C-alpha positions as a Markdown table, in Angstrom:
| # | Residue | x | y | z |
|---|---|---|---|---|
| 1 | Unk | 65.6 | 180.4 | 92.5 |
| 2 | Unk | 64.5 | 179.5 | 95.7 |
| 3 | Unk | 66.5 | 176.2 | 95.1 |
| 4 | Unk | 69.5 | 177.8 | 94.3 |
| 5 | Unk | 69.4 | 179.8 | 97.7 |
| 6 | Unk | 68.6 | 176.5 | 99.5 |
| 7 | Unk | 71.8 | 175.3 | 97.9 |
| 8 | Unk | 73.7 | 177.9 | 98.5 |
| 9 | Unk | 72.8 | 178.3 | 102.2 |
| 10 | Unk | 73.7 | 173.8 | 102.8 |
| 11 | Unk | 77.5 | 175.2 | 100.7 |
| 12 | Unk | 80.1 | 174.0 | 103.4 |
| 13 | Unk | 82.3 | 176.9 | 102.4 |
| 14 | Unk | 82.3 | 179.8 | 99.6 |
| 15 | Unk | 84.0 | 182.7 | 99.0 |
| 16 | Unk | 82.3 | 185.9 | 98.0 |
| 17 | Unk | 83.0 | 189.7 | 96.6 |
| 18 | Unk | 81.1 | 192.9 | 97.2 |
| 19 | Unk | 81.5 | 196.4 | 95.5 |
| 20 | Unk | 79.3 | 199.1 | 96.0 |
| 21 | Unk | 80.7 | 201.5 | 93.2 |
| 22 | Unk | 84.1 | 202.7 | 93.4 |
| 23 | Unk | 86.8 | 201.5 | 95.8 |
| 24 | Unk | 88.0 | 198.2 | 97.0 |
| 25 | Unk | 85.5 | 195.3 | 97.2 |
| 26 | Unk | 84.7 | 193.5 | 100.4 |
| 27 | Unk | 86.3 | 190.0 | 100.7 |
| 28 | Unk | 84.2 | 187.1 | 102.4 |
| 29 | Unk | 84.9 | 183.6 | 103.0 |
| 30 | Unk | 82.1 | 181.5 | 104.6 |
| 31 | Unk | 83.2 | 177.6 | 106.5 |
| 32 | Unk | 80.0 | 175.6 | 107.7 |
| 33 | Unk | 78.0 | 175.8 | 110.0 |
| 34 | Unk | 79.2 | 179.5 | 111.8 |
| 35 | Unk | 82.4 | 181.0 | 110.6 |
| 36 | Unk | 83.0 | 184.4 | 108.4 |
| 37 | Unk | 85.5 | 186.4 | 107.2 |
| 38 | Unk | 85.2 | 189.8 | 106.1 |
| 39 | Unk | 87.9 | 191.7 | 104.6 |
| 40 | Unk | 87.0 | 195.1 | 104.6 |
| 41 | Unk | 90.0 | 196.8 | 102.8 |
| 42 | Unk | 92.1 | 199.6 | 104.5 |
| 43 | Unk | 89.1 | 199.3 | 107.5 |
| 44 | Unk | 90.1 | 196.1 | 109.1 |
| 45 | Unk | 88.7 | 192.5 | 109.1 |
| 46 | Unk | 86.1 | 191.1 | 111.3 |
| 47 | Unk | 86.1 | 187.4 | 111.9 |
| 48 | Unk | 82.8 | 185.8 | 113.3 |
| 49 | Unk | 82.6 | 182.4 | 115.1 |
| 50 | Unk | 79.4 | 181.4 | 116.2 |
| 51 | Unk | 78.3 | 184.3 | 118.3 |
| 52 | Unk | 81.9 | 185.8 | 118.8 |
| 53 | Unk | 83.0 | 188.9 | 116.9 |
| 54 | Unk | 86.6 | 189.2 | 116.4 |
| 55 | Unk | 87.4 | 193.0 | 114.7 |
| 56 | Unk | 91.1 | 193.7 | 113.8 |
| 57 | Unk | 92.0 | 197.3 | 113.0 |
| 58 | Unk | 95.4 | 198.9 | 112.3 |
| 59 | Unk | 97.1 | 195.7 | 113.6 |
| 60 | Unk | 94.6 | 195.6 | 116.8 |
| 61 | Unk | 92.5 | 192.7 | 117.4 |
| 62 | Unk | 89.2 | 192.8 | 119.9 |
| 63 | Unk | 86.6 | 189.8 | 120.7 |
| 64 | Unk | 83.1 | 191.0 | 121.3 |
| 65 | Unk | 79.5 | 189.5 | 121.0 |
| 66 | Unk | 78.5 | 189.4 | 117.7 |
| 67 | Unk | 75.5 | 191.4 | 116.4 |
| 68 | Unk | 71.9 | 189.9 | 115.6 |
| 69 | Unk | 72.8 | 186.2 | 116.1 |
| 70 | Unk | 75.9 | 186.2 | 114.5 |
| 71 | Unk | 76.7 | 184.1 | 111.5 |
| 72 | Unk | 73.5 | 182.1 | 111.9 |
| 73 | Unk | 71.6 | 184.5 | 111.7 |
| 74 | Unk | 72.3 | 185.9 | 108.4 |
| 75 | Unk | 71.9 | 182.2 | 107.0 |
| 76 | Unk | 68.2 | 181.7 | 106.5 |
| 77 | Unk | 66.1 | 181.8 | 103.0 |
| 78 | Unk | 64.7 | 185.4 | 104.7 |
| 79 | Unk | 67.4 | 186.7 | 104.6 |
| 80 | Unk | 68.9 | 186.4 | 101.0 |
| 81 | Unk | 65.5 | 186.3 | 99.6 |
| 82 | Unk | 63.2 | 189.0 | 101.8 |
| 83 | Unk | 59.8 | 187.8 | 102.8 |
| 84 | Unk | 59.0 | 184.6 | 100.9 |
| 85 | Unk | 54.8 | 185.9 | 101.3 |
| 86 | Unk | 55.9 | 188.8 | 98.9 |
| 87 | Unk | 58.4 | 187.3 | 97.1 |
| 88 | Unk | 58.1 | 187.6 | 92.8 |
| 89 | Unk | 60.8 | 185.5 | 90.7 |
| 90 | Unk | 60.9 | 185.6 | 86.8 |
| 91 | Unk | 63.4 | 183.8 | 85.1 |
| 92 | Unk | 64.7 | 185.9 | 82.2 |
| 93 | Unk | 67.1 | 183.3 | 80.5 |
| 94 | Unk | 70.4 | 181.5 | 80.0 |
| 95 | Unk | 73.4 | 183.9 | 80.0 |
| 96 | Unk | 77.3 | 183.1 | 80.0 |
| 97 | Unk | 78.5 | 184.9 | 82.3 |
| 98 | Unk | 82.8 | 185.7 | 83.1 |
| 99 | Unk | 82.7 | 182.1 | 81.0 |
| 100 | Unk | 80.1 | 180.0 | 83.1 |
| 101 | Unk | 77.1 | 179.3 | 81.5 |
| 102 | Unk | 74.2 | 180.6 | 84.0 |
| 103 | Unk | 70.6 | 180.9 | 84.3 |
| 104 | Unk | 69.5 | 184.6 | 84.9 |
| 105 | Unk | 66.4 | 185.1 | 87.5 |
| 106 | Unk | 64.9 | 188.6 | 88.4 |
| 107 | Unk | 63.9 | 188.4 | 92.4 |
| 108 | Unk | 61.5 | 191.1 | 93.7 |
| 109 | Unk | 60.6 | 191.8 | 97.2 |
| 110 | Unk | 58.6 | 194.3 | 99.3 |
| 111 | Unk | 59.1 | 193.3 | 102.7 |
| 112 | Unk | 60.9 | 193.8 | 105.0 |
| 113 | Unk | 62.6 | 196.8 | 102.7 |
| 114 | Unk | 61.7 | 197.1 | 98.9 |
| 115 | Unk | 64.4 | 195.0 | 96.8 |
| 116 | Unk | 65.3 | 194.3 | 93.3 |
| 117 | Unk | 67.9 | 191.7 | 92.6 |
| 118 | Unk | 69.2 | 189.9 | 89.5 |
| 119 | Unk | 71.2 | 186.6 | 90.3 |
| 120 | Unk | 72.8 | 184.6 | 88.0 |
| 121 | Unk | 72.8 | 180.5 | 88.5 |
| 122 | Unk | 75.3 | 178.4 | 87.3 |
| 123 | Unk | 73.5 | 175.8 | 84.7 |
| 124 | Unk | 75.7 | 172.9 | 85.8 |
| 125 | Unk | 76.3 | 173.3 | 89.4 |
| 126 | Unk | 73.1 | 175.3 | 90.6 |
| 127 | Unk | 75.2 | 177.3 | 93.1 |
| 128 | Unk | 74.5 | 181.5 | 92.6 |
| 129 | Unk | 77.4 | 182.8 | 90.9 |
| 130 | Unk | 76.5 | 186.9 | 91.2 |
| 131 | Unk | 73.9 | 188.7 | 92.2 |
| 132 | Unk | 73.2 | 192.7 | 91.9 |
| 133 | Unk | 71.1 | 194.0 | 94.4 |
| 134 | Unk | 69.7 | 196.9 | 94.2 |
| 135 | Unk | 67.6 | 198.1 | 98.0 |
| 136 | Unk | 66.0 | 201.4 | 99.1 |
| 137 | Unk | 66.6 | 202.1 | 102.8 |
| 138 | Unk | 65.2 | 205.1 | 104.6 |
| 139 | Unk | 64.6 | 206.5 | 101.4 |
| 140 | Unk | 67.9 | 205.7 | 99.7 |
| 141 | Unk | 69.3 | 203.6 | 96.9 |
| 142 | Unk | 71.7 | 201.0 | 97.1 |
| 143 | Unk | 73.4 | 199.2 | 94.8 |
| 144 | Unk | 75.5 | 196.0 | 95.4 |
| 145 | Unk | 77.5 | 193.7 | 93.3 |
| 146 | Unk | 78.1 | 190.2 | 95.0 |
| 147 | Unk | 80.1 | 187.1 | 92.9 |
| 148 | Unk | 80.5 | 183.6 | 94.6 |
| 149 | Unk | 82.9 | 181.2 | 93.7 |
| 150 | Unk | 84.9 | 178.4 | 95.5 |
| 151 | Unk | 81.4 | 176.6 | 97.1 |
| 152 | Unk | 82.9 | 173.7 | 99.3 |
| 153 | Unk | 86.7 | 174.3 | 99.0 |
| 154 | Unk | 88.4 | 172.4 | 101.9 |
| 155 | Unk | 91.1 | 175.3 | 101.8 |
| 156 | Unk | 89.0 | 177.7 | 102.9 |
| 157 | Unk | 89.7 | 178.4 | 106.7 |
| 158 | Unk | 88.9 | 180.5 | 109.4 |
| 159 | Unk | 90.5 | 180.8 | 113.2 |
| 160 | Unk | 90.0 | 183.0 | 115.5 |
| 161 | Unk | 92.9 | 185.5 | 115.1 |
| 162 | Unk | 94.7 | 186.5 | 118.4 |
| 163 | Unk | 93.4 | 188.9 | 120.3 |
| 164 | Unk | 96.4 | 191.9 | 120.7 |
């Protein structure tokens, strides 16, 4: 598992989807080494680059300092995985998953918040193709549904959009 994450976090570029229950996912596109997109529905889009934050909503566009290290620092084993000290793994299988053959891994962490995470690996590539997180947070569950797809696509780009 820990492989996978490795792999995932070296991806020059990867696009990603995130529901949390009902209402329109949030879109992501990642492009090595320190640029993000997030789509965030009828809320806007943020665009990160390096340590810039550009936030567009209703058609206005802001730059400001991006929070906690920007892009880089959400890319770190840490931070997909938790504390690697209390870290448990158990693989629970192959499953085919939306076509793609995968390997299935349960990942359980209690530092730095108690997490519970199934991802699914694809057998022939070894990228993460979905992952369901599942975190308590000031005493409060969250669940999260992530799905990768499009690791190192060239057409993948982010610019800084113009600030208006």
């Amino acid at each position: 598992m820990v492989a996978a994450v490795d792999k995932f976090l070296a991806a020059k570029s990867y696009h990603a989807s995130m529901s949390m229950g009902p209402g329109a996912a949030t879109e992501t596109d990642f492009v090595a080494p320190d640029r993000m997109r997030v789509r965030l529905g009828a809320v806007g889009d943020q665009v990160l680059i390096g340590d810039t934050m550009y936030v567009t909503v209703q058609g206005k566009t802001r730059k400001q300092p991006a929070p906690g290290g920007g892009v880089a620092g959400t890319r770190s084993r840490e931070k997909v995985l938790g504390n690697l000290q209390t870290l448990k793994v158990a693989a629970l299988g192959s499953e085919t998953l939306a076509g793609t053959a995968t390997r299935k891994y349960k990942v359980e962490n209690s530092q730095p918040n108690k997490t519970s995470s199934t991802f699914w690996v694809a057998a022939d590539t070894g990228y993460p193709v979905q992952a369901v997180n599942v975190a308590e947070v000031g005493g409060k569950t969250y669940t999260s549904t992530l799905k990768y797809s499009r690791y190192n696509d060239p057409s993948i780009r982010i610019e800084a959009p113009a600030v208006k």
